[in-house]
Short mmCIF file of C-alpha atoms in Angstrom, two decimals:
data_model
loop_
_atom_site.label_atom_id
_atom_site.label_comp_id
_atom_site.label_asym_id
_atom_site.label_seq_id
_atom_site.Cartn_x
_atom_site.Cartn_y
_atom_site.Cartn_z
CA MET A 1271 5.12 -32.48 31.57
CA ASN A 1272 4.79 -28.76 32.25
CA ARG A 1273 3.72 -26.92 29.22
CA THR A 1274 4.40 -23.04 28.60
CA PRO A 1275 1.95 -21.10 26.58
CA VAL A 1276 2.40 -21.34 22.90
CA VAL A 1277 2.52 -18.09 20.89
CA LEU A 1278 1.62 -17.95 17.23
CA ALA A 1279 2.06 -14.98 14.79
CA ALA A 1280 3.67 -12.36 17.26
CA CYS A 1281 4.22 -9.04 16.01
CA ALA A 1282 5.13 -5.60 17.04
CA THR A 1283 4.18 -2.70 14.78
CA ALA A 1284 3.83 1.04 14.80
CA LEU A 1285 0.06 1.82 14.40
CA ALA A 1286 0.63 4.40 11.66
CA GLY A 1287 3.61 3.62 9.26
CA THR A 1288 6.96 4.96 9.09
CA ALA A 1289 7.94 6.79 12.35
CA VAL A 1290 8.73 10.53 12.23
CA THR A 1291 9.42 13.08 14.88
CA ALA A 1292 6.60 14.04 17.02
CA GLN A 1293 6.61 17.60 16.11
CA PRO A 1294 4.73 18.46 12.96
CA PRO A 1295 7.21 18.12 10.12
CA SER A 1296 7.68 20.58 7.38
CA PRO A 1297 7.04 18.13 4.35
CA GLU A 1298 3.54 16.96 3.56
CA ILE A 1299 2.82 13.50 4.69
CA LEU A 1300 0.41 11.46 2.64
CA VAL A 1301 -0.88 8.17 4.55
CA ASN A 1302 -1.41 5.46 2.08
CA VAL A 1303 -4.11 3.18 3.65
CA SER A 1304 -4.79 -0.04 1.82
CA TRP A 1305 -7.96 -0.94 3.87
CA GLY A 1306 -8.63 -4.47 2.40
CA ASP A 1307 -5.19 -5.59 3.61
CA GLN A 1308 -5.61 -4.09 7.13
CA ILE A 1309 -8.70 -5.94 7.84
CA VAL A 1310 -7.47 -9.34 7.09
CA VAL A 1311 -3.83 -9.15 8.16
CA ALA A 1312 -3.61 -6.54 10.98
CA SER A 1313 -5.04 -6.61 14.61
CA GLY A 1314 -5.91 -4.06 17.25
CA ASP A 1315 -6.27 -0.48 16.05
CA ALA A 1316 -4.37 -1.28 12.80
CA CYS A 1317 -7.24 -3.51 11.70
CA LEU A 1318 -9.56 -0.55 11.04
CA ASP A 1319 -12.55 -2.45 11.35
CA THR A 1320 -14.70 -0.34 13.77
CA PRO A 1321 -15.54 3.33 13.76
CA GLU A 1322 -13.62 3.92 16.90
CA ARG A 1323 -10.40 2.26 15.53
CA ILE A 1324 -10.48 4.28 12.49
CA ARG A 1325 -11.02 7.35 14.52
CA ARG A 1326 -8.05 6.63 16.75
CA ALA A 1327 -5.87 5.72 13.99
CA VAL A 1328 -6.44 8.80 11.90
CA THR A 1329 -5.78 10.96 15.13
CA SER A 1330 -2.63 9.10 15.59
CA TRP A 1331 -1.44 9.76 12.12
CA ARG A 1332 -2.07 13.25 12.41
CA GLN A 1333 -0.61 13.95 15.86
CA GLU A 1334 2.39 11.57 15.81
CA HIS A 1335 3.26 11.39 11.94
CA GLY A 1336 2.29 14.80 10.74
CA ALA A 1337 -0.26 13.39 8.35
CA THR A 1338 -1.77 16.02 5.79
CA ALA A 1339 -3.82 13.56 3.56
CA LEU A 1340 -5.36 10.18 3.73
CA LEU A 1341 -5.25 8.12 0.51
CA TRP A 1342 -7.85 5.50 1.28
CA ARG A 1343 -7.89 2.48 -1.01
CA ALA A 1344 -11.32 1.83 -2.52
CA SER A 1345 -10.48 -1.54 -4.18
CA ALA A 1346 -12.81 -3.44 -1.78
CA TYR A 1347 -15.70 -1.29 -3.00
CA VAL A 1348 -14.73 -1.44 -6.60
CA ILE A 1349 -14.30 -5.20 -6.67
CA ARG A 1350 -17.64 -5.75 -4.76
CA GLU A 1351 -19.56 -3.44 -7.09
CA PHE A 1352 -17.95 -4.24 -10.60
CA TYR A 1353 -16.08 -7.45 -10.46
CA GLU A 1354 -16.91 -11.07 -10.67
CA ARG A 1355 -15.75 -12.51 -7.29
CA ARG A 1356 -14.61 -16.22 -6.85
CA ARG A 1357 -14.15 -17.97 -3.79
CA SER A 1358 -10.78 -19.32 -4.45
CA GLY A 1359 -8.99 -20.28 -1.20
CA ALA A 1360 -9.10 -19.66 2.65
CA PHE A 1361 -7.49 -16.34 2.52
CA VAL A 1362 -9.60 -14.82 -0.26
CA ASN A 1363 -12.66 -16.28 1.29
CA ARG A 1364 -11.87 -14.74 4.61
CA TYR A 1365 -11.28 -11.43 2.76
CA TYR A 1366 -14.58 -11.43 1.18
CA ASP A 1367 -16.43 -12.58 4.28
CA THR A 1368 -14.73 -9.92 6.49
CA VAL A 1369 -15.66 -7.15 3.93
CA GLU A 1370 -19.29 -8.19 3.93
CA GLU A 1371 -19.38 -8.69 8.00
CA ILE A 1372 -17.92 -5.07 8.28
CA LEU A 1373 -20.29 -3.60 5.74
CA ARG A 1374 -23.20 -5.00 7.73
CA ARG A 1375 -22.06 -3.11 10.67
CA PHE A 1376 -21.08 0.17 9.33
CA ASP A 1377 -19.55 1.90 6.31
CA PRO A 1378 -15.78 2.34 6.80
CA LEU A 1379 -15.19 4.72 3.77
CA PRO A 1380 -17.55 7.63 5.16
CA ALA A 1381 -16.13 6.99 8.70
CA ALA A 1382 -12.61 7.50 7.43
CA ARG A 1383 -13.57 10.56 5.46
CA GLU A 1384 -15.19 12.17 8.52
CA SER A 1385 -12.42 11.19 10.88
CA ALA A 1386 -10.05 12.88 8.28
CA ARG A 1387 -12.17 16.00 8.18
CA ARG A 1388 -12.29 16.27 11.85
CA GLU A 1389 -8.38 16.34 12.07
CA GLY A 1390 -8.11 18.64 9.07
CA LEU A 1391 -6.67 16.30 6.64
CA ASP A 1392 -7.48 15.92 2.88
CA PHE A 1393 -9.30 12.65 1.91
CA LEU A 1394 -8.52 11.16 -1.46
CA LEU A 1395 -9.73 7.91 -2.80
CA TYR A 1396 -6.89 5.50 -3.65
CA MET A 1397 -7.97 3.78 -7.05
CA THR A 1398 -6.06 1.86 -9.64
CA VAL A 1399 -6.29 1.72 -13.32
CA PHE A 1400 -4.45 -1.40 -14.51
CA ASP A 1401 -5.76 -4.00 -12.10
CA HIS A 1402 -8.79 -5.57 -13.69
CA GLY A 1403 -8.17 -9.28 -12.72
CA ALA A 1404 -8.13 -12.33 -15.01
CA PRO A 1405 -10.15 -15.39 -15.68
CA GLU A 1406 -10.26 -18.23 -13.02
CA GLU A 1407 -8.02 -20.50 -14.94
CA VAL A 1408 -5.32 -18.02 -14.85
CA LEU A 1409 -3.30 -18.83 -11.71
CA TYR A 1410 -2.53 -15.80 -9.46
CA ALA A 1411 1.33 -16.12 -8.55
CA GLY A 1412 1.42 -19.20 -10.53
CA THR A 1413 -0.49 -20.96 -7.61
CA THR A 1414 -4.07 -19.85 -6.97
CA PRO A 1415 -6.98 -19.29 -9.40
CA PHE A 1416 -7.45 -15.62 -10.01
CA PRO A 1417 -10.02 -14.56 -7.32
CA TRP A 1418 -11.54 -11.61 -9.15
CA GLN A 1419 -12.22 -10.14 -12.74
CA ASP A 1420 -13.78 -6.85 -13.87
CA ARG A 1421 -16.99 -7.64 -15.66
CA ALA A 1422 -16.20 -4.91 -18.18
CA THR A 1423 -13.17 -6.86 -19.41
CA ILE A 1424 -15.24 -10.03 -19.36
CA GLU A 1425 -17.76 -8.30 -21.56
CA HIS A 1426 -14.89 -6.52 -23.70
CA PRO A 1427 -11.81 -8.59 -23.53
CA GLU A 1428 -10.46 -6.56 -26.38
CA TRP A 1429 -10.00 -3.57 -24.17
CA GLN A 1430 -6.89 -5.13 -22.66
CA THR A 1431 -3.50 -4.88 -24.13
CA VAL A 1432 -2.54 -7.77 -26.43
CA ASP A 1433 0.58 -9.35 -27.82
CA LEU A 1434 1.39 -10.20 -31.50
CA GLU A 1435 -0.78 -13.28 -31.15
CA GLY A 1436 -3.61 -11.47 -29.87
CA ARG A 1437 -3.28 -12.96 -26.31
CA PRO A 1438 -4.51 -10.29 -23.66
CA HIS A 1439 -2.29 -9.09 -20.83
CA TRP A 1440 -5.11 -9.84 -18.36
CA GLY A 1441 -6.09 -7.10 -16.22
CA VAL A 1442 -3.98 -4.36 -18.04
CA ILE A 1443 -6.36 -1.99 -19.88
CA GLU A 1444 -5.11 -0.56 -23.26
CA MET A 1445 -5.50 3.21 -22.88
CA ALA A 1446 -5.64 3.62 -26.67
CA PHE A 1447 -9.49 2.62 -26.60
CA PRO A 1448 -11.59 5.48 -25.92
CA GLU A 1449 -14.32 3.29 -24.46
CA ALA A 1450 -11.91 1.98 -21.93
CA ARG A 1451 -10.53 5.29 -20.89
CA ARG A 1452 -14.12 6.61 -20.52
CA LEU A 1453 -15.13 3.47 -18.28
CA LEU A 1454 -12.38 4.34 -15.89
CA VAL A 1455 -12.80 8.16 -15.89
CA ASP A 1456 -16.55 7.63 -15.22
CA ARG A 1457 -15.82 5.16 -12.34
CA ILE A 1458 -13.41 7.56 -10.75
CA ALA A 1459 -15.52 10.52 -11.05
CA ASP A 1460 -18.62 8.78 -9.70
CA TYR A 1461 -16.72 7.38 -6.69
CA VAL A 1462 -15.05 10.85 -5.78
CA ARG A 1463 -18.54 12.45 -5.94
CA ARG A 1464 -20.45 9.75 -4.18
CA PHE A 1465 -18.09 9.43 -1.26
CA GLU A 1466 -17.48 13.23 -1.14
CA ALA A 1467 -13.86 12.68 -1.49
CA ASP A 1468 -11.35 15.67 -2.06
CA GLY A 1469 -9.96 13.85 -5.06
CA VAL A 1470 -8.18 10.73 -6.05
CA TYR A 1471 -4.87 9.10 -5.94
CA VAL A 1472 -4.37 7.19 -9.15
CA CYS A 1473 -1.88 4.31 -8.71
CA THR A 1474 -0.15 2.13 -11.44
CA ARG A 1475 0.00 -0.87 -9.19
CA THR A 1476 -1.55 -4.05 -10.21
CA HIS A 1477 -2.15 -7.74 -9.34
CA SER A 1478 -1.62 -8.77 -13.06
CA LEU A 1479 1.00 -11.48 -14.02
CA PRO A 1480 4.29 -10.42 -15.43
CA ALA A 1481 4.73 -10.23 -19.08
CA LEU A 1482 7.17 -12.81 -20.59
CA HIS A 1483 9.24 -9.90 -22.18
CA ALA A 1484 9.04 -6.12 -21.61
CA ASP A 1485 8.15 -5.52 -25.11
CA GLN A 1486 5.70 -8.42 -25.45
CA PHE A 1487 2.48 -6.47 -25.18
CA GLY A 1488 1.12 -3.29 -26.90
CA PHE A 1489 -0.12 -4.45 -30.19
CA SER A 1490 -3.93 -3.42 -29.96
CA PRO A 1491 -5.71 -2.39 -33.20
CA PRO A 1492 -5.73 1.45 -32.31
CA ILE A 1493 -1.99 1.27 -31.61
CA VAL A 1494 -1.26 -0.62 -34.82
CA ALA A 1495 -3.40 1.70 -36.71
CA GLU A 1496 -1.93 4.95 -35.41
CA TYR A 1497 1.63 3.87 -35.81
CA GLN A 1498 1.08 2.74 -39.35
CA ARG A 1499 -0.61 6.16 -40.04
CA ARG A 1500 2.52 7.96 -38.66
CA HIS A 1501 5.31 5.93 -39.76
CA GLY A 1502 3.95 3.68 -42.57
CA ILE A 1503 4.88 0.50 -40.60
CA ASP A 1504 2.61 -2.38 -39.82
CA ILE A 1505 4.09 -3.33 -36.36
CA THR A 1506 2.18 -6.70 -36.33
CA ALA A 1507 4.07 -7.91 -39.50
CA ASP A 1508 7.53 -6.29 -39.01
CA PRO A 1509 9.93 -8.60 -37.21
CA ARG A 1510 11.86 -5.70 -35.57
CA PHE A 1511 8.72 -5.57 -33.18
CA ASP A 1512 8.74 -9.22 -32.29
CA TRP A 1513 11.07 -9.75 -29.24
CA ARG A 1514 11.60 -13.36 -30.27
CA SER A 1515 13.00 -12.35 -33.71
CA GLU A 1516 16.71 -12.30 -34.43
CA THR A 1517 16.21 -8.81 -35.95
CA PHE A 1518 14.74 -7.52 -32.66
CA ARG A 1519 17.00 -4.74 -31.22
CA SER A 1520 15.78 -3.13 -27.90
CA ASP A 1521 17.49 0.08 -28.73
CA ALA A 1522 15.95 0.53 -32.20
CA PRO A 1523 14.46 4.01 -32.74
CA GLU A 1524 11.35 2.39 -34.22
CA LEU A 1525 10.66 0.58 -30.95
CA GLU A 1526 11.24 3.75 -28.93
CA GLN A 1527 8.59 5.54 -31.02
CA TRP A 1528 6.21 2.73 -30.40
CA ARG A 1529 6.64 2.89 -26.62
CA ARG A 1530 6.23 6.61 -26.75
CA LEU A 1531 2.95 6.26 -28.55
CA ARG A 1532 1.59 3.89 -26.16
CA GLY A 1533 2.42 6.45 -23.44
CA GLU A 1534 0.60 9.21 -25.22
CA TYR A 1535 -2.62 7.58 -24.37
CA LEU A 1536 -2.00 7.32 -20.61
CA VAL A 1537 -1.56 11.24 -20.90
CA GLN A 1538 -4.74 11.39 -22.73
CA PHE A 1539 -6.55 9.45 -19.94
CA HIS A 1540 -5.47 12.14 -17.43
CA ARG A 1541 -6.60 14.89 -19.71
CA GLU A 1542 -10.05 13.38 -19.75
CA LEU A 1543 -9.97 12.60 -15.93
CA ARG A 1544 -8.86 16.26 -15.21
CA ARG A 1545 -11.95 17.54 -17.08
CA ALA A 1546 -14.29 15.10 -15.26
CA LEU A 1547 -13.06 15.88 -11.76
CA ASP A 1548 -13.98 19.71 -11.93
CA GLY A 1549 -10.86 20.84 -10.27
CA ARG A 1550 -10.70 18.24 -7.44
CA ARG A 1551 -7.11 17.14 -6.42
CA ILE A 1552 -5.48 14.41 -8.69
CA LEU A 1553 -2.37 12.72 -7.38
CA LEU A 1554 -0.53 10.03 -9.54
CA GLY A 1555 1.73 7.19 -8.33
CA ILE A 1556 4.39 5.99 -10.72
CA PRO A 1557 7.68 4.15 -10.71
CA ARG A 1558 10.86 6.36 -10.73
CA GLY A 1559 11.94 5.04 -14.07
CA ARG A 1560 11.34 6.47 -17.44
CA TYR A 1561 9.14 3.50 -18.22
CA LEU A 1562 6.10 1.85 -16.51
CA GLY A 1563 8.25 -1.28 -15.85
CA PRO A 1564 7.27 -4.77 -14.46
CA PRO A 1565 4.79 -6.53 -15.01
CA TYR A 1566 3.61 -4.25 -17.74
CA GLY A 1567 6.49 -3.46 -20.12
CA ASN A 1568 8.37 -0.58 -21.48
CA LEU A 1569 5.49 1.82 -21.78
CA TYR A 1570 6.97 5.30 -21.79
CA LEU A 1571 6.03 7.47 -18.81
CA ASP A 1572 5.71 11.13 -20.22
CA TRP A 1573 5.69 12.74 -16.79
CA GLU A 1574 6.72 16.07 -18.31
CA ARG A 1575 3.66 16.42 -20.23
CA LEU A 1576 1.49 15.44 -17.35
CA VAL A 1577 3.16 18.15 -15.33
CA GLY A 1578 3.49 20.74 -18.11
CA GLU A 1579 -0.21 20.57 -18.95
CA ARG A 1580 -1.00 20.26 -15.09
CA LEU A 1581 -3.02 17.33 -15.61
CA VAL A 1582 -2.11 16.27 -12.10
CA ASP A 1583 -1.82 18.16 -8.78
CA GLY A 1584 1.09 15.94 -7.55
CA ILE A 1585 3.29 12.97 -8.46
CA VAL A 1586 4.25 10.38 -6.09
CA LEU A 1587 7.46 8.58 -7.26
CA GLY A 1588 8.19 4.99 -6.11
CA PRO A 1589 4.85 2.83 -6.35
CA HIS A 1590 5.55 -0.26 -8.61
CA SER A 1591 4.29 -3.75 -9.08
CA GLY A 1592 7.18 -6.32 -9.34
CA LYS A 1593 8.36 -9.70 -8.30
CA GLY A 1594 7.00 -9.39 -4.77
CA LEU A 1595 3.42 -10.14 -6.10
CA HIS A 1596 4.46 -13.23 -8.05
CA PRO A 1597 7.63 -14.61 -6.62
CA LYS A 1598 7.30 -18.05 -8.27
CA LEU A 1599 7.06 -16.35 -11.69
CA TYR A 1600 9.84 -13.95 -11.34
CA VAL A 1601 12.61 -13.85 -13.97
CA PRO A 1602 15.45 -11.19 -13.75
CA HIS A 1603 14.09 -8.11 -15.45
CA ALA A 1604 17.41 -7.41 -17.16
CA GLY A 1605 16.96 -10.85 -18.93
CA ILE A 1606 13.58 -9.99 -20.36
CA GLY A 1607 14.18 -6.57 -21.77
CA TYR A 1608 13.20 -4.12 -19.08
CA LEU A 1609 14.58 -0.65 -19.43
CA SER A 1610 13.21 0.41 -16.04
CA SER A 1611 12.66 -2.04 -12.95
CA GLU A 1612 12.39 -0.71 -9.38
CA ASP A 1613 12.97 -4.35 -8.30
CA ASP A 1614 16.21 -4.85 -10.09
CA ALA A 1615 17.51 -1.19 -9.99
CA ILE A 1616 17.48 -0.90 -13.71
CA GLY A 1617 17.23 2.69 -14.92
CA ILE A 1618 16.10 3.86 -11.50
CA PRO A 1619 17.54 7.23 -10.24
CA THR A 1620 18.19 7.93 -6.79
CA ARG A 1621 15.89 9.94 -4.55
CA GLN A 1622 18.06 12.94 -4.75
CA ALA A 1623 18.34 12.64 -8.65
CA CYS A 1624 14.68 12.38 -8.78
CA VAL A 1625 14.32 15.65 -6.93
CA ALA A 1626 16.80 17.24 -9.14
CA SER A 1627 15.23 16.14 -12.53
CA TYR A 1628 11.46 16.28 -11.54
CA GLY A 1629 11.62 19.18 -9.09
CA PRO A 1630 12.16 22.25 -11.33
CA LEU A 1631 9.36 21.50 -13.71
CA CYS A 1632 6.97 20.42 -10.86
CA SER A 1633 7.62 23.78 -9.03
CA ARG A 1634 7.29 25.78 -12.34
CA HIS A 1635 3.74 24.35 -12.94
CA GLY A 1636 2.70 24.29 -9.24
CA VAL A 1637 2.57 20.32 -9.08
CA GLY A 1638 3.51 18.56 -5.85
CA LEU A 1639 6.42 16.27 -5.86
CA TYR A 1640 6.44 13.31 -3.31
CA LEU A 1641 8.57 10.41 -2.58
CA GLN A 1642 7.21 7.10 -1.41
CA GLY A 1643 8.61 5.60 1.74
CA CYS A 1644 10.34 6.80 4.92
CA ALA A 1645 10.04 10.24 6.16
CA GLY A 1646 12.83 10.01 8.76
CA ALA A 1647 15.62 12.40 9.41
CA GLN A 1648 17.64 11.88 6.15
CA GLU A 1649 14.51 12.48 4.19
CA LYS A 1650 13.59 15.65 6.03
CA ARG A 1651 17.11 16.92 5.31
CA LEU A 1652 16.50 16.28 1.66
CA ALA A 1653 13.17 18.07 1.83
CA ARG A 1654 14.83 21.10 3.74
CA ALA A 1655 17.47 21.23 0.94
CA SER A 1656 15.07 20.77 -1.88
CA PRO A 1657 12.10 23.24 -1.88
CA SER A 1658 10.67 21.39 -4.85
CA LEU A 1659 10.19 18.31 -2.83
CA HIS A 1660 6.72 18.68 -1.13
CA GLY A 1661 6.69 15.55 1.10
CA PHE A 1662 6.43 11.81 1.29
CA MET A 1663 3.83 9.07 1.04
CA ILE A 1664 4.03 6.49 3.90
CA GLY A 1665 2.15 3.32 4.20
CA VAL A 1666 0.33 1.74 7.30
CA PRO A 1667 1.88 -1.51 8.31
CA SER A 1668 -0.31 -4.71 8.68
CA GLY A 1669 -0.23 -7.31 11.48
CA ALA A 1670 3.18 -8.52 10.58
CA VAL A 1671 6.51 -7.09 11.23
CA ALA A 1672 6.78 -4.21 8.74
CA GLY A 1673 10.45 -5.06 7.72
CA HIS A 1674 10.22 -3.10 4.40
CA LEU A 1675 9.83 0.10 6.14
CA GLU A 1676 12.95 2.26 7.22
CA TRP A 1677 12.77 2.97 10.78
CA PRO A 1678 14.75 5.85 12.43
CA ALA A 1679 16.54 5.29 15.80
CA ALA A 1680 14.88 3.39 18.29
CA TRP A 1681 14.75 6.18 20.71
CA GLU A 1682 12.81 8.33 18.21
CA PHE A 1683 10.46 5.29 17.42
CA GLY A 1684 9.86 5.08 21.15
CA ARG A 1685 7.80 8.03 21.20
CA HIS A 1686 5.17 6.62 18.88
CA SER A 1687 2.05 4.61 19.29
CA VAL A 1688 2.80 0.83 19.20
CA HIS A 1689 0.77 -2.27 18.81
CA ILE A 1690 1.96 -5.65 19.96
CA GLY A 1691 -0.37 -8.44 18.88
CA ALA A 1692 -0.10 -12.31 19.05
CA GLN A 1693 -2.54 -15.20 19.17
CA VAL A 1694 -1.87 -17.07 22.57
CA PHE A 1695 -2.99 -20.59 23.48
CA SER A 1696 -2.64 -21.97 27.03
CA GLU A 1697 -3.31 -25.29 28.12
CA GLN A 1698 -2.91 -24.64 31.87
CA THR A 1699 -5.43 -23.03 34.38
CA ALA A 1700 -4.33 -20.44 36.89
CA ALA A 1701 -4.06 -23.14 39.57
CA GLN A 1702 -1.48 -25.10 37.47
CA PHE A 1703 0.93 -22.27 37.14
CA GLY A 1704 1.92 -22.64 40.95
CA GLY A 1705 4.56 -20.17 41.82
CA ARG A 1706 5.97 -19.75 38.24
CA TRP A 1707 5.58 -16.49 36.32
CA PRO A 1708 5.88 -17.69 32.60
CA ARG A 1709 6.96 -14.88 30.24
CA ILE A 1710 5.14 -15.12 26.84
CA LEU A 1711 6.63 -12.48 24.87
CA SER A 1712 9.41 -9.78 25.70
CA ARG A 1713 11.57 -7.28 24.15
CA TYR A 1714 14.44 -6.88 26.66
CA ASP A 1715 18.19 -5.98 26.26
CA HIS A 1716 20.17 -6.88 29.41
CA SER A 1717 23.43 -6.42 27.73
CA GLU A 1718 23.90 -3.14 29.78
CA GLY A 1719 22.02 -3.81 32.88
CA ASP A 1720 18.47 -2.33 32.90
CA LEU A 1721 19.33 0.52 30.46
CA TYR A 1722 17.41 -0.93 27.63
CA ARG A 1723 14.51 -2.65 29.22
CA GLY A 1724 11.62 -2.77 26.89
CA TRP A 1725 8.32 -4.59 27.58
CA GLU A 1726 7.00 -8.09 28.27
CA TRP A 1727 3.89 -10.13 28.73
CA ILE A 1728 3.97 -12.64 31.58
CA LEU A 1729 1.23 -14.70 33.24
CA LEU A 1730 0.99 -14.18 36.95
CA PRO A 1731 0.66 -17.02 39.57
CA THR A 1732 -3.05 -15.84 39.88
CA GLY A 1733 -3.29 -16.46 36.19
CA GLN A 1734 -3.76 -12.81 35.20
CA LEU A 1735 -1.92 -11.60 32.14
CA ARG A 1736 0.47 -8.68 32.93
CA PHE A 1737 1.74 -6.07 30.38
CA ARG A 1738 4.94 -4.43 31.82
CA VAL A 1739 6.53 -1.65 29.73
CA HIS A 1740 9.62 0.48 30.75
CA PHE A 1741 9.61 4.25 30.06
CA ALA A 1742 12.66 6.56 30.57
CA GLU A 1743 13.20 10.20 30.84
CA ARG A 1744 16.26 10.12 28.76
CA GLU A 1745 18.10 7.79 26.30
CA GLU A 1746 20.80 5.48 28.19
CA GLN A 1747 19.15 6.29 31.49
CA PRO A 1748 17.18 3.81 33.81
CA GLY A 1749 13.49 4.63 34.00
CA ARG A 1750 10.48 3.18 35.39
CA ASP A 1751 7.91 0.45 34.73
CA LEU A 1752 4.19 0.62 34.11
CA VAL A 1753 2.21 -2.29 34.77
CA VAL A 1754 -1.15 -3.21 33.60
CA ASP A 1755 -2.81 -6.34 34.58
CA THR A 1756 -6.08 -8.02 33.31
CA PRO A 1757 -8.79 -8.13 35.88
CA ASP A 1758 -9.45 -11.92 35.30
CA PRO A 1759 -7.22 -14.91 34.73
CA PHE A 1760 -6.27 -15.66 31.20
CA PRO A 1761 -8.48 -18.04 29.35
CA SER A 1762 -7.08 -21.54 28.72
CA GLY A 1763 -7.90 -24.25 26.48
CA ARG A 1764 -8.52 -21.95 23.49
CA TRP A 1765 -6.71 -19.50 21.25
CA VAL A 1766 -6.97 -15.91 22.46
CA GLY A 1767 -6.18 -12.75 20.33
CA VAL A 1768 -3.87 -10.67 22.69
CA ALA A 1769 -2.94 -7.03 21.98
CA THR A 1770 -1.25 -4.51 24.00
CA VAL A 1771 -1.37 -0.81 22.72
CA LEU A 1772 0.40 2.24 23.54
CA ASP A 1773 -2.03 4.72 22.39
CA ARG A 1774 -0.23 8.08 22.36
CA ALA A 1775 -3.15 10.03 20.95
CA ALA A 1776 -5.48 8.89 23.56
CA GLY A 1777 -2.79 8.87 26.43
CA LYS A 1778 -3.46 5.23 27.24
CA VAL A 1779 -1.75 1.83 27.49
CA ARG A 1780 -4.29 -0.88 26.86
CA ILE A 1781 -4.66 -4.73 26.88
CA GLU A 1782 -7.15 -6.19 24.54
CA LEU A 1783 -8.38 -9.70 24.41
CA ASP A 1784 -10.10 -10.80 21.16
CA GLY A 1785 -10.49 -7.21 20.38
CA VAL A 1786 -12.07 -5.97 23.60
CA THR A 1787 -10.17 -3.66 25.91
CA VAL A 1788 -10.17 -5.44 29.26
CA ALA A 1789 -7.65 -3.15 31.13
CA ASP A 1790 -5.85 0.27 30.57
CA ALA A 1791 -3.77 2.89 32.34
CA THR A 1792 -2.53 6.27 31.75
CA CYS A 1793 0.54 6.40 29.25
CA PRO A 1794 3.24 8.85 30.50
CA ASP A 1795 4.52 11.17 27.92
CA LEU A 1796 7.96 9.43 27.75
CA PRO A 1797 9.63 7.11 25.13
CA VAL A 1798 10.08 3.51 25.64
CA HIS A 1799 13.66 1.88 25.16
CA ALA A 1800 12.58 -0.87 23.09
#
């Protein structure tokens, strides 16, 4: 029986996040790089596991996407230095092993910083403040033993926010504890100085499990004592504060006072961080709602005070932690008391409304306003119409199709760097192919002749792998093919990591086998159809 090659995990992704126009855009573009995700999920240049790949990627982000700053996630370093790590499954084990293998070869963080400096970009560390892990018996996503936990919360479990029974919300620091704030401020300041960063991007994302109710947590002793001092009420004994009680009313003014008190300590944390960073840049990523939202609860976000006291240099609206991290544990957020939820669109203003409400105060105090997500044509029109909107934060897609990103028209996308990757297994040798030309992967649209030809991988009768990609002068016009062949027959009898790359920054089309470039050609300065 004739067997054609088998393809696993095929993907085609832009190397650098949401596509934007090739000309430098007027809005600022912050590129959010979750390095730990890239090294275990992505392939090719997007993997960011060598100095050369980091350099090429940063160049691409600047030239093709108008990047003005890199927000480089430091979680792999923080977890390695301060957390207890557990080997709790194949994926987590591979992540830990990959981090160690890369660090034996080179240090990616300084490499990224130097690449950013060469390209004239700001370099900020991306650090989280509510993501401190959990004991091993707590199941991440309801299925897997939690893979890490901050040793500080093991030694001081009381620093985490608690419910009325004293049960901690694992991994979520209660900012009312001065010692907990000092721990976070000292870590961030040390990392910013140690790695010579231009500042920090403080993100409120977390891997922590969702609360059972949006007003379940927030009863740590400092909160209880301060509320009683101000209002003469013991919130641990008053049933109006117990979400399980018949007297609980979500819209009660006493509850709102409690939510706002909790939010005051998040502002105080930023006061202390501002003093510690000696004028270095501070960006803060928060949800668009008035409250912090899932999985934390209804902690009040007093962005007016953060901006008015200029405790931050910029606010990025849109980051959140919701049902995507724990799909098996998800309960509709309206049913468990959330007043804000990005996932379920509860209390979430539109982008235009965000600009209208946040923009004037941000402009008055010289604080940048950024929106998370696409920076395509519609967003640029919004930026041009709203001088108070400084720009956008875009993410780098990993090795799977980045369906959550908002792409502009295909023709515009076709002018950008593209990485196409797959694992390929062939049981046939070159001699067994005979006169056939097996096609492995392709992206073609023959509905209108050859007007929308794209690209394909084929195995030649000689056994060589061919990458053929179609470039065109103008949209809806036939163009010409560029062909790149491997010099040797494709290996048989084993899995091979195949990547084909349109590297616009270097002006090359490359074929990589198992991460090694085996063939390349000059890439014309023309778009691809598909």
